[in-house]
């Protein structure tokens, strides 16, 4: 549904505004660069949604690889930079169970992403026995020659070129009408059609990029949950980690749908939840930072 797409774009624009607002405040605790990177990531993701909607719904082009993927790629990079800048300055002293938890979450994320995007390797094992079966069939067929049968020649009716009485004559179809495909709401501009043709060969690298980016973000989100667990300012980063997990769930559902993807599916709400959790984390960080600065001034 188109309404879900617009709701998702609005949610990411709201998250971008709140993150960029944090980057402009000198009182922010986690660092202005952190929130600037997250704000640019949310803005790039909203732009990717716009081009994805134009590509598949409005222009009727193949949305498997579009201009929106470039903005998604920028969003993932900026998101990873912002999270790393938030986690690396902290002195993370993890216990062995915490390291095991991060490793387990990362392993499950990598395996799930690979299976949903590339499938299980069991199909190749099943195909391995086919040559032996085919060879055995050839030996049997050569050992038993076919029985001789009498050839029967049946008369062939030649269809008449003249139409019968009452039969409708089909109108000739021109080549232009055969090649015309009506799919989108509006005809795609020439630059979009040429770009869509040029991007078709990058479908496999784009899938690999999403797999690597999703797995990397899942590991960072798990590290954020452990690094910011407890403390005064942990609530905002817990929400950021939950937002990353929601983004991962939506991407995995999109990969699982494959060619059966339909716009407006129920699982698309996880993309909207991701943006809303990013927005909530930015708002909480802004309020906590302002209260902390005011309290320190009163004590001084």
PDB file of C-alpha atoms in Angstrom:
ATOM      1  CA  UNK A   1       0.000   0.000   0.000  1.00  0.00           C
ATOM      2  CA  UNK A   2       1.154   3.496  -0.836  1.00  0.00           C
ATOM      3  CA  UNK A   3       0.159   4.816   2.599  1.00  0.00           C
ATOM      4  CA  UNK A   4       2.678   2.498   4.314  1.00  0.00           C
ATOM      5  CA  UNK A   5       5.447   3.807   2.072  1.00  0.00           C
ATOM      6  CA  UNK A   6       4.643   7.433   2.894  1.00  0.00           C
ATOM      7  CA  UNK A   7       4.383   6.598   6.606  1.00  0.00           C
ATOM      8  CA  UNK A   8       7.800   4.968   6.472  1.00  0.00           C
ATOM      9  CA  UNK A   9       9.356   7.953   4.663  1.00  0.00           C
ATOM     10  CA  UNK A  10       7.852  10.338   7.205  1.00  0.00           C
ATOM     11  CA  UNK A  11       9.199   8.244  10.113  1.00  0.00           C
ATOM     12  CA  UNK A  12      12.739   8.300   8.737  1.00  0.00           C
ATOM     13  CA  UNK A  13      12.546  12.047   8.051  1.00  0.00           C
ATOM     14  CA  UNK A  14      11.410  12.590  11.650  1.00  0.00           C
ATOM     15  CA  UNK A  15      14.286  10.476  12.943  1.00  0.00           C
ATOM     16  CA  UNK A  16      16.706  12.406  10.738  1.00  0.00           C
ATOM     17  CA  UNK A  17      15.474  15.733  12.092  1.00  0.00           C
ATOM     18  CA  UNK A  18      15.795  14.647  15.732  1.00  0.00           C
ATOM     19  CA  UNK A  19      19.279  13.177  15.206  1.00  0.00           C
ATOM     20  CA  UNK A  20      20.522  16.280  13.388  1.00  0.00           C
ATOM     21  CA  UNK A  21      19.029  18.418  16.167  1.00  0.00           C
ATOM     22  CA  UNK A  22      21.189  16.496  18.633  1.00  0.00           C
ATOM     23  CA  UNK A  23      24.250  17.138  16.507  1.00  0.00           C
ATOM     24  CA  UNK A  24      23.617  20.868  16.688  1.00  0.00           C
ATOM     25  CA  UNK A  25      23.439  20.940  20.476  1.00  0.00           C
ATOM     26  CA  UNK A  26      26.622  21.569  22.434  1.00  0.00           C
ATOM     27  CA  UNK A  27      25.074  19.860  25.483  1.00  0.00           C
ATOM     28  CA  UNK A  28      24.689  16.446  23.900  1.00  0.00           C
ATOM     29  CA  UNK A  29      26.488  13.739  25.872  1.00  0.00           C
ATOM     30  CA  UNK A  30      27.272  11.045  23.292  1.00  0.00           C
ATOM     31  CA  UNK A  31      28.962  13.466  20.911  1.00  0.00           C
ATOM     32  CA  UNK A  32      27.730  15.687  18.128  1.00  0.00           C
ATOM     33  CA  UNK A  33      29.507  13.693  15.405  1.00  0.00           C
ATOM     34  CA  UNK A  34      27.706  10.536  16.490  1.00  0.00           C
ATOM     35  CA  UNK A  35      24.291  12.031  15.976  1.00  0.00           C
ATOM     36  CA  UNK A  36      25.295  13.811  12.791  1.00  0.00           C
ATOM     37  CA  UNK A  37      26.247  10.452  11.278  1.00  0.00           C
ATOM     38  CA  UNK A  38      22.971   8.893  12.439  1.00  0.00           C
ATOM     39  CA  UNK A  39      20.982  11.862  11.118  1.00  0.00           C
ATOM     40  CA  UNK A  40      22.601  11.571   7.682  1.00  0.00           C
ATOM     41  CA  UNK A  41      21.921   7.836   7.756  1.00  0.00           C
ATOM     42  CA  UNK A  42      18.212   8.408   8.405  1.00  0.00           C
ATOM     43  CA  UNK A  43      18.040  11.073   5.686  1.00  0.00           C
ATOM     44  CA  UNK A  44      19.762   8.816   3.157  1.00  0.00           C
ATOM     45  CA  UNK A  45      17.401   5.963   4.026  1.00  0.00           C
ATOM     46  CA  UNK A  46      14.382   8.213   3.437  1.00  0.00           C
ATOM     47  CA  UNK A  47      15.834   9.202   0.050  1.00  0.00           C
ATOM     48  CA  UNK A  48      16.347   5.521  -0.763  1.00  0.00           C
ATOM     49  CA  UNK A  49      12.695   4.828   0.025  1.00  0.00           C
ATOM     50  CA  UNK A  50      11.620   7.644  -2.293  1.00  0.00           C
ATOM     51  CA  UNK A  51      13.638   6.293  -5.231  1.00  0.00           C
ATOM     52  CA  UNK A  52      12.556   2.706  -4.501  1.00  0.00           C
ATOM     53  CA  UNK A  53       8.923   3.839  -4.628  1.00  0.00           C
ATOM     54  CA  UNK A  54       9.483   5.774  -7.852  1.00  0.00           C
ATOM     55  CA  UNK A  55      11.382   2.915  -9.467  1.00  0.00           C
ATOM     56  CA  UNK A  56       8.934   0.103  -8.800  1.00  0.00           C
ATOM     57  CA  UNK A  57       5.509   1.681  -8.258  1.00  0.00           C
ATOM     58  CA  UNK A  58       5.462   4.938 -10.218  1.00  0.00           C
ATOM     59  CA  UNK A  59       7.722   4.113 -13.188  1.00  0.00           C
ATOM     60  CA  UNK A  60       7.209   0.346 -13.301  1.00  0.00           C
ATOM     61  CA  UNK A  61      10.921  -0.493 -13.534  1.00  0.00           C
ATOM     62  CA  UNK A  62      12.681  -3.448 -11.925  1.00  0.00           C
ATOM     63  CA  UNK A  63      13.237  -2.419  -8.274  1.00  0.00           C
ATOM     64  CA  UNK A  64      15.715  -5.233  -7.522  1.00  0.00           C
ATOM     65  CA  UNK A  65      18.546  -2.774  -8.253  1.00  0.00           C
ATOM     66  CA  UNK A  66      17.696   0.908  -8.371  1.00  0.00           C
ATOM     67  CA  UNK A  67      19.095   4.310  -7.543  1.00  0.00           C
ATOM     68  CA  UNK A  68      17.640   3.868  -4.066  1.00  0.00           C
ATOM     69  CA  UNK A  69      20.206   1.136  -3.323  1.00  0.00           C
ATOM     70  CA  UNK A  70      22.952   3.749  -3.511  1.00  0.00           C
ATOM     71  CA  UNK A  71      21.247   5.809  -0.817  1.00  0.00           C
ATOM     72  CA  UNK A  72      20.664   2.675   1.268  1.00  0.00           C
ATOM     73  CA  UNK A  73      24.363   1.890   1.027  1.00  0.00           C
ATOM     74  CA  UNK A  74      25.235   5.420   2.232  1.00  0.00           C
ATOM     75  CA  UNK A  75      22.744   4.989   5.070  1.00  0.00           C
ATOM     76  CA  UNK A  76      24.314   1.737   6.262  1.00  0.00           C
ATOM     77  CA  UNK A  77      27.815   3.237   6.201  1.00  0.00           C
ATOM     78  CA  UNK A  78      26.764   6.348   8.130  1.00  0.00           C
ATOM     79  CA  UNK A  79      24.803   4.217  10.603  1.00  0.00           C
ATOM     80  CA  UNK A  80      27.814   1.992  11.270  1.00  0.00           C
ATOM     81  CA  UNK A  81      30.100   5.018  11.705  1.00  0.00           C
ATOM     82  CA  UNK A  82      27.742   6.640  14.201  1.00  0.00           C
ATOM     83  CA  UNK A  83      27.403   3.480  16.284  1.00  0.00           C
ATOM     84  CA  UNK A  84      31.137   2.832  16.283  1.00  0.00           C
ATOM     85  CA  UNK A  85      31.850   6.405  17.356  1.00  0.00           C
ATOM     86  CA  UNK A  86      29.409   5.931  20.223  1.00  0.00           C
ATOM     87  CA  UNK A  87      30.780   2.563  21.398  1.00  0.00           C
ATOM     88  CA  UNK A  88      34.550   2.849  20.863  1.00  0.00           C
ATOM     89  CA  UNK A  89      35.274   5.745  23.301  1.00  0.00           C
ATOM     90  CA  UNK A  90      33.697   3.772  26.136  1.00  0.00           C
ATOM     91  CA  UNK A  91      35.884   1.454  28.147  1.00  0.00           C
ATOM     92  CA  UNK A  92      34.167  -1.822  27.468  1.00  0.00           C
ATOM     93  CA  UNK A  93      35.202  -4.477  29.988  1.00  0.00           C
ATOM     94  CA  UNK A  94      33.147  -7.474  28.990  1.00  0.00           C
ATOM     95  CA  UNK A  95      32.907 -10.776  30.764  1.00  0.00           C
ATOM     96  CA  UNK A  96      33.116 -14.136  29.027  1.00  0.00           C
ATOM     97  CA  UNK A  97      29.294 -14.653  29.001  1.00  0.00           C
ATOM     98  CA  UNK A  98      28.866 -11.219  27.414  1.00  0.00           C
ATOM     99  CA  UNK A  99      31.394 -12.034  24.670  1.00  0.00           C
ATOM    100  CA  UNK A 100      29.605 -15.348  24.099  1.00  0.00           C
ATOM    101  CA  UNK A 101      26.283 -13.527  23.764  1.00  0.00           C
ATOM    102  CA  UNK A 102      27.704 -11.096  21.170  1.00  0.00           C
ATOM    103  CA  UNK A 103      29.311 -13.969  19.260  1.00  0.00           C
ATOM    104  CA  UNK A 104      26.065 -15.973  19.311  1.00  0.00           C
ATOM    105  CA  UNK A 105      23.959 -13.054  18.070  1.00  0.00           C
ATOM    106  CA  UNK A 106      26.462 -12.312  15.319  1.00  0.00           C
ATOM    107  CA  UNK A 107      26.670 -15.963  14.246  1.00  0.00           C
ATOM    108  CA  UNK A 108      22.908 -16.377  14.069  1.00  0.00           C
ATOM    109  CA  UNK A 109      22.625 -13.113  12.124  1.00  0.00           C
ATOM    110  CA  UNK A 110      25.272 -14.149   9.591  1.00  0.00           C
ATOM    111  CA  UNK A 111      23.812 -17.640   9.064  1.00  0.00           C
ATOM    112  CA  UNK A 112      20.255 -16.338   8.716  1.00  0.00           C
ATOM    113  CA  UNK A 113      21.291 -13.638   6.255  1.00  0.00           C
ATOM    114  CA  UNK A 114      23.245 -16.096   4.099  1.00  0.00           C
ATOM    115  CA  UNK A 115      20.447 -18.690   4.074  1.00  0.00           C
ATOM    116  CA  UNK A 116      17.689 -16.206   3.200  1.00  0.00           C
ATOM    117  CA  UNK A 117      19.716 -14.493   0.470  1.00  0.00           C
ATOM    118  CA  UNK A 118      21.555 -17.441  -1.066  1.00  0.00           C
ATOM    119  CA  UNK A 119      19.538 -20.485   0.036  1.00  0.00           C
ATOM    120  CA  UNK A 120      20.636 -23.808   1.498  1.00  0.00           C
ATOM    121  CA  UNK A 121      23.435 -25.829  -0.145  1.00  0.00           C
ATOM    122  CA  UNK A 122      21.314 -29.027  -0.116  1.00  0.00           C
ATOM    123  CA  UNK A 123      20.184 -28.547  -3.725  1.00  0.00           C
ATOM    124  CA  UNK A 124      23.702 -29.122  -5.055  1.00  0.00           C
ATOM    125  CA  UNK A 125      24.003 -32.365  -3.063  1.00  0.00           C
ATOM    126  CA  UNK A 126      20.776 -33.670  -4.571  1.00  0.00           C
ATOM    127  CA  UNK A 127      21.955 -32.881  -8.080  1.00  0.00           C
ATOM    128  CA  UNK A 128      25.157 -34.885  -7.556  1.00  0.00           C
ATOM    129  CA  UNK A 129      23.423 -38.278  -7.986  1.00  0.00           C
ATOM    130  CA  UNK A 130      21.762 -37.420 -11.268  1.00  0.00           C
ATOM    131  CA  UNK A 131      24.710 -38.206 -13.644  1.00  0.00           C
ATOM    132  CA  UNK A 132      24.985 -41.772 -12.272  1.00  0.00           C
ATOM    133  CA  UNK A 133      21.266 -42.356 -12.763  1.00  0.00           C
ATOM    134  CA  UNK A 134      21.457 -40.971 -16.281  1.00  0.00           C
ATOM    135  CA  UNK A 135      24.427 -43.220 -17.142  1.00  0.00           C
ATOM    136  CA  UNK A 136      22.606 -46.296 -15.827  1.00  0.00           C
ATOM    137  CA  UNK A 137      19.601 -45.417 -17.945  1.00  0.00           C
ATOM    138  CA  UNK A 138      21.787 -45.132 -21.060  1.00  0.00           C
ATOM    139  CA  UNK A 139      23.278 -48.611 -20.460  1.00  0.00           C
ATOM    140  CA  UNK A 140      19.858 -50.193 -20.082  1.00  0.00           C
ATOM    141  CA  UNK A 141      18.509 -48.473 -23.159  1.00  0.00           C
ATOM    142  CA  UNK A 142      21.491 -49.625 -25.246  1.00  0.00           C
ATOM    143  CA  UNK A 143      21.171 -53.262 -24.033  1.00  0.00           C
ATOM    144  CA  UNK A 144      17.525 -53.544 -25.037  1.00  0.00           C
ATOM    145  CA  UNK A 145      17.045 -52.469 -28.662  1.00  0.00           C
ATOM    146  CA  UNK A 146      13.601 -51.209 -29.551  1.00  0.00           C
ATOM    147  CA  UNK A 147      11.161 -53.566 -31.202  1.00  0.00           C
ATOM    148  CA  UNK A 148      10.437 -53.152 -34.857  1.00  0.00           C
ATOM    149  CA  UNK A 149       7.124 -51.550 -35.563  1.00  0.00           C
ATOM    150  CA  UNK A 150       5.317 -50.867 -38.734  1.00  0.00           C
ATOM    151  CA  UNK A 151       5.259 -47.275 -39.739  1.00  0.00           C
ATOM    152  CA  UNK A 152       1.829 -45.848 -40.273  1.00  0.00           C
ATOM    153  CA  UNK A 153       1.455 -42.775 -42.421  1.00  0.00           C
ATOM    154  CA  UNK A 154      -1.522 -40.681 -41.481  1.00  0.00           C
ATOM    155  CA  UNK A 155      -2.928 -38.063 -43.785  1.00  0.00           C
ATOM    156  CA  UNK A 156      -2.123 -34.518 -42.809  1.00  0.00           C
ATOM    157  CA  UNK A 157      -4.784 -31.901 -43.164  1.00  0.00           C
ATOM    158  CA  UNK A 158      -3.487 -28.654 -44.528  1.00  0.00           C
ATOM    159  CA  UNK A 159      -5.346 -25.740 -42.951  1.00  0.00           C
ATOM    160  CA  UNK A 160      -6.973 -23.411 -45.359  1.00  0.00           C
ATOM    161  CA  UNK A 161      -5.678 -19.866 -45.487  1.00  0.00           C
ATOM    162  CA  UNK A 162      -9.208 -18.550 -45.959  1.00  0.00           C
ATOM    163  CA  UNK A 163     -11.256 -18.040 -42.772  1.00  0.00           C
ATOM    164  CA  UNK A 164     -14.415 -20.045 -42.289  1.00  0.00           C
ATOM    165  CA  UNK A 165     -17.800 -18.444 -42.220  1.00  0.00           C
ATOM    166  CA  UNK A 166     -18.509 -16.661 -38.929  1.00  0.00           C
ATOM    167  CA  UNK A 167     -14.876 -16.896 -37.802  1.00  0.00           C
ATOM    168  CA  UNK A 168     -13.408 -13.666 -36.486  1.00  0.00           C
ATOM    169  CA  UNK A 169     -10.233 -12.425 -38.119  1.00  0.00           C
ATOM    170  CA  UNK A 170      -7.564 -11.435 -35.619  1.00  0.00           C
ATOM    171  CA  UNK A 171      -6.143  -8.005 -36.146  1.00  0.00           C
ATOM    172  CA  UNK A 172      -2.400  -7.868 -36.819  1.00  0.00           C
ATOM    173  CA  UNK A 173      -0.297  -6.837 -33.820  1.00  0.00           C
ATOM    174  CA  UNK A 174       2.389  -4.302 -34.484  1.00  0.00           C
ATOM    175  CA  UNK A 175       5.890  -4.678 -33.062  1.00  0.00           C
ATOM    176  CA  UNK A 176       5.583  -1.463 -31.056  1.00  0.00           C
ATOM    177  CA  UNK A 177       2.413  -2.698 -29.358  1.00  0.00           C
ATOM    178  CA  UNK A 178       4.014  -6.045 -28.530  1.00  0.00           C
ATOM    179  CA  UNK A 179       7.018  -4.422 -26.894  1.00  0.00           C
ATOM    180  CA  UNK A 180       4.943  -1.948 -24.895  1.00  0.00           C
ATOM    181  CA  UNK A 181       4.633  -2.901 -21.216  1.00  0.00           C
ATOM    182  CA  UNK A 182       2.220  -1.007 -19.020  1.00  0.00           C
ATOM    183  CA  UNK A 183       3.401  -1.466 -15.441  1.00  0.00           C
ATOM    184  CA  UNK A 184       3.893   1.861 -13.691  1.00  0.00           C
ATOM    185  CA  UNK A 185       1.628   4.760 -12.971  1.00  0.00           C
ATOM    186  CA  UNK A 186       3.696   7.079 -15.155  1.00  0.00           C
ATOM    187  CA  UNK A 187       6.149   6.447 -17.998  1.00  0.00           C
ATOM    188  CA  UNK A 188       9.725   6.267 -16.793  1.00  0.00           C
ATOM    189  CA  UNK A 189      12.049   9.044 -17.967  1.00  0.00           C
ATOM    190  CA  UNK A 190      14.823   8.176 -20.380  1.00  0.00           C
ATOM    191  CA  UNK A 191      17.612   8.589 -17.823  1.00  0.00           C
ATOM    192  CA  UNK A 192      15.866   6.209 -15.427  1.00  0.00           C
ATOM    193  CA  UNK A 193      15.427   3.552 -18.121  1.00  0.00           C
ATOM    194  CA  UNK A 194      19.063   3.745 -19.188  1.00  0.00           C
ATOM    195  CA  UNK A 195      20.227   3.679 -15.561  1.00  0.00           C
ATOM    196  CA  UNK A 196      17.985   0.708 -14.811  1.00  0.00           C
ATOM    197  CA  UNK A 197      19.542  -1.194 -17.723  1.00  0.00           C
ATOM    198  CA  UNK A 198      23.053  -0.329 -16.546  1.00  0.00           C
ATOM    199  CA  UNK A 199      22.356  -1.411 -12.954  1.00  0.00           C
ATOM    200  CA  UNK A 200      21.039  -4.877 -13.826  1.00  0.00           C
ATOM    201  CA  UNK A 201      24.551  -6.384 -13.854  1.00  0.00           C
ATOM    202  CA  UNK A 202      25.148  -5.235 -10.251  1.00  0.00           C
ATOM    203  CA  UNK A 203      22.348  -7.318  -8.709  1.00  0.00           C
ATOM    204  CA  UNK A 204      24.682  -9.897  -7.143  1.00  0.00           C
ATOM    205  CA  UNK A 205      27.091  -7.339  -5.594  1.00  0.00           C
ATOM    206  CA  UNK A 206      24.114  -5.414  -4.201  1.00  0.00           C
ATOM    207  CA  UNK A 207      22.773  -8.555  -2.478  1.00  0.00           C
ATOM    208  CA  UNK A 208      26.225  -9.243  -1.030  1.00  0.00           C
ATOM    209  CA  UNK A 209      26.420  -5.645   0.207  1.00  0.00           C
ATOM    210  CA  UNK A 210      23.139  -5.994   2.079  1.00  0.00           C
ATOM    211  CA  UNK A 211      24.244  -9.273   3.667  1.00  0.00           C
ATOM    212  CA  UNK A 212      27.520  -7.764   4.919  1.00  0.00           C
ATOM    213  CA  UNK A 213      25.875  -4.541   6.115  1.00  0.00           C
ATOM    214  CA  UNK A 214      23.050  -6.296   7.981  1.00  0.00           C
ATOM    215  CA  UNK A 215      25.418  -8.716   9.710  1.00  0.00           C
ATOM    216  CA  UNK A 216      27.790  -5.906  10.693  1.00  0.00           C
ATOM    217  CA  UNK A 217      24.974  -3.791  12.112  1.00  0.00           C
ATOM    218  CA  UNK A 218      23.608  -6.723  14.124  1.00  0.00           C
ATOM    219  CA  UNK A 219      27.009  -7.250  15.767  1.00  0.00           C
ATOM    220  CA  UNK A 220      27.315  -3.528  16.558  1.00  0.00           C
ATOM    221  CA  UNK A 221      23.783  -3.455  17.983  1.00  0.00           C
ATOM    222  CA  UNK A 222      24.589  -6.391  20.265  1.00  0.00           C
ATOM    223  CA  UNK A 223      27.764  -4.621  21.401  1.00  0.00           C
ATOM    224  CA  UNK A 224      25.779  -1.454  22.102  1.00  0.00           C
ATOM    225  CA  UNK A 225      23.327  -3.362  24.271  1.00  0.00           C
ATOM    226  CA  UNK A 226      26.213  -4.740  26.332  1.00  0.00           C
ATOM    227  CA  UNK A 227      28.277  -1.542  26.424  1.00  0.00           C
ATOM    228  CA  UNK A 228      25.394   0.745  27.425  1.00  0.00           C
ATOM    229  CA  UNK A 229      23.643  -1.690  29.749  1.00  0.00           C
ATOM    230  CA  UNK A 230      22.906   0.239  32.916  1.00  0.00           C
ATOM    231  CA  UNK A 231      23.842   3.811  33.703  1.00  0.00           C
ATOM    232  CA  UNK A 232      22.091   7.113  33.311  1.00  0.00           C
ATOM    233  CA  UNK A 233      22.353   7.387  29.543  1.00  0.00           C
ATOM    234  CA  UNK A 234      21.746   3.785  28.549  1.00  0.00           C
ATOM    235  CA  UNK A 235      18.065   4.113  27.671  1.00  0.00           C
ATOM    236  CA  UNK A 236      18.593   5.993  24.398  1.00  0.00           C
ATOM    237  CA  UNK A 237      21.183   3.535  23.130  1.00  0.00           C
ATOM    238  CA  UNK A 238      19.031   0.565  24.049  1.00  0.00           C
ATOM    239  CA  UNK A 239      16.410   2.033  21.728  1.00  0.00           C
ATOM    240  CA  UNK A 240      19.044   2.556  19.005  1.00  0.00           C
ATOM    241  CA  UNK A 241      20.028  -1.117  19.322  1.00  0.00           C
ATOM    242  CA  UNK A 242      16.369  -2.200  19.117  1.00  0.00           C
ATOM    243  CA  UNK A 243      15.964   0.012  16.028  1.00  0.00           C
ATOM    244  CA  UNK A 244      18.898  -1.785  14.396  1.00  0.00           C
ATOM    245  CA  UNK A 245      17.377  -5.190  15.154  1.00  0.00           C
ATOM    246  CA  UNK A 246      14.062  -4.056  13.628  1.00  0.00           C
ATOM    247  CA  UNK A 247      15.907  -2.945  10.498  1.00  0.00           C
ATOM    248  CA  UNK A 248      17.604  -6.338  10.302  1.00  0.00           C
ATOM    249  CA  UNK A 249      14.288  -8.206  10.698  1.00  0.00           C
ATOM    250  CA  UNK A 250      12.689  -6.184   7.892  1.00  0.00           C
ATOM    251  CA  UNK A 251      15.659  -6.747   5.578  1.00  0.00           C
ATOM    252  CA  UNK A 252      15.583 -10.485   6.238  1.00  0.00           C
ATOM    253  CA  UNK A 253      11.842 -10.618   5.562  1.00  0.00           C
ATOM    254  CA  UNK A 254      12.415  -8.747   2.298  1.00  0.00           C
ATOM    255  CA  UNK A 255      15.143 -11.244   1.331  1.00  0.00           C
ATOM    256  CA  UNK A 256      12.868 -14.184   2.193  1.00  0.00           C
ATOM    257  CA  UNK A 257      10.020 -12.830   0.049  1.00  0.00           C
ATOM    258  CA  UNK A 258      12.226 -12.759  -3.064  1.00  0.00           C
ATOM    259  CA  UNK A 259      10.238 -12.336  -6.266  1.00  0.00           C
ATOM    260  CA  UNK A 260       6.971 -12.652  -4.310  1.00  0.00           C
ATOM    261  CA  UNK A 261       7.446  -9.252  -2.653  1.00  0.00           C
ATOM    262  CA  UNK A 262       4.319  -7.121  -2.579  1.00  0.00           C
ATOM    263  CA  UNK A 263       4.305  -3.558  -1.368  1.00  0.00           C
ATOM    264  CA  UNK A 264       2.417  -3.080   1.877  1.00  0.00           C
ATOM    265  CA  UNK A 265       3.218  -6.451   3.462  1.00  0.00           C
ATOM    266  CA  UNK A 266       2.698  -6.759   7.198  1.00  0.00           C
ATOM    267  CA  UNK A 267       6.400  -7.205   7.994  1.00  0.00           C
ATOM    268  CA  UNK A 268       7.183  -3.774   6.487  1.00  0.00           C
ATOM    269  CA  UNK A 269       6.121  -2.234   9.789  1.00  0.00           C
ATOM    270  CA  UNK A 270       9.552  -3.233  11.141  1.00  0.00           C
ATOM    271  CA  UNK A 271      11.123  -0.596   8.877  1.00  0.00           C
ATOM    272  CA  UNK A 272       8.755   1.968  10.355  1.00  0.00           C
ATOM    273  CA  UNK A 273       9.475   0.692  13.882  1.00  0.00           C
ATOM    274  CA  UNK A 274      13.187   1.053  13.191  1.00  0.00           C
ATOM    275  CA  UNK A 275      12.803   4.718  12.274  1.00  0.00           C
ATOM    276  CA  UNK A 276      10.545   5.385  15.266  1.00  0.00           C
ATOM    277  CA  UNK A 277      13.017   3.755  17.671  1.00  0.00           C
ATOM    278  CA  UNK A 278      15.833   5.869  16.222  1.00  0.00           C
ATOM    279  CA  UNK A 279      13.673   8.966  16.705  1.00  0.00           C
ATOM    280  CA  UNK A 280      12.783   7.979  20.290  1.00  0.00           C
ATOM    281  CA  UNK A 281      16.440   7.337  21.130  1.00  0.00           C
ATOM    282  CA  UNK A 282      17.442  10.747  19.778  1.00  0.00           C
ATOM    283  CA  UNK A 283      14.668  12.500  21.715  1.00  0.00           C
ATOM    284  CA  UNK A 284      15.576  10.765  24.987  1.00  0.00           C
ATOM    285  CA  UNK A 285      19.261  11.584  24.525  1.00  0.00           C
ATOM    286  CA  UNK A 286      18.402  15.248  23.938  1.00  0.00           C
ATOM    287  CA  UNK A 287      16.226  15.531  27.056  1.00  0.00           C
ATOM    288  CA  UNK A 288      18.662  13.657  29.303  1.00  0.00           C
ATOM    289  CA  UNK A 289      21.590  15.776  28.110  1.00  0.00           C
ATOM    290  CA  UNK A 290      19.749  19.031  28.835  1.00  0.00           C
ATOM    291  CA  UNK A 291      18.725  17.872  32.302  1.00  0.00           C
ATOM    292  CA  UNK A 292      22.243  16.720  33.078  1.00  0.00           C
ATOM    293  CA  UNK A 293      23.774  20.070  32.136  1.00  0.00           C
ATOM    294  CA  UNK A 294      21.195  21.981  34.174  1.00  0.00           C
ATOM    295  CA  UNK A 295      21.810  19.791  37.212  1.00  0.00           C
ATOM    296  CA  UNK A 296      25.595  20.295  36.997  1.00  0.00           C
ATOM    297  CA  UNK A 297      25.149  24.073  36.832  1.00  0.00           C
ATOM    298  CA  UNK A 298      22.923  24.089  39.924  1.00  0.00           C
ATOM    299  CA  UNK A 299      25.434  22.038  41.893  1.00  0.00           C
ATOM    300  CA  UNK A 300      28.206  24.433  40.828  1.00  0.00           C
TER     301      UNK A 300
END
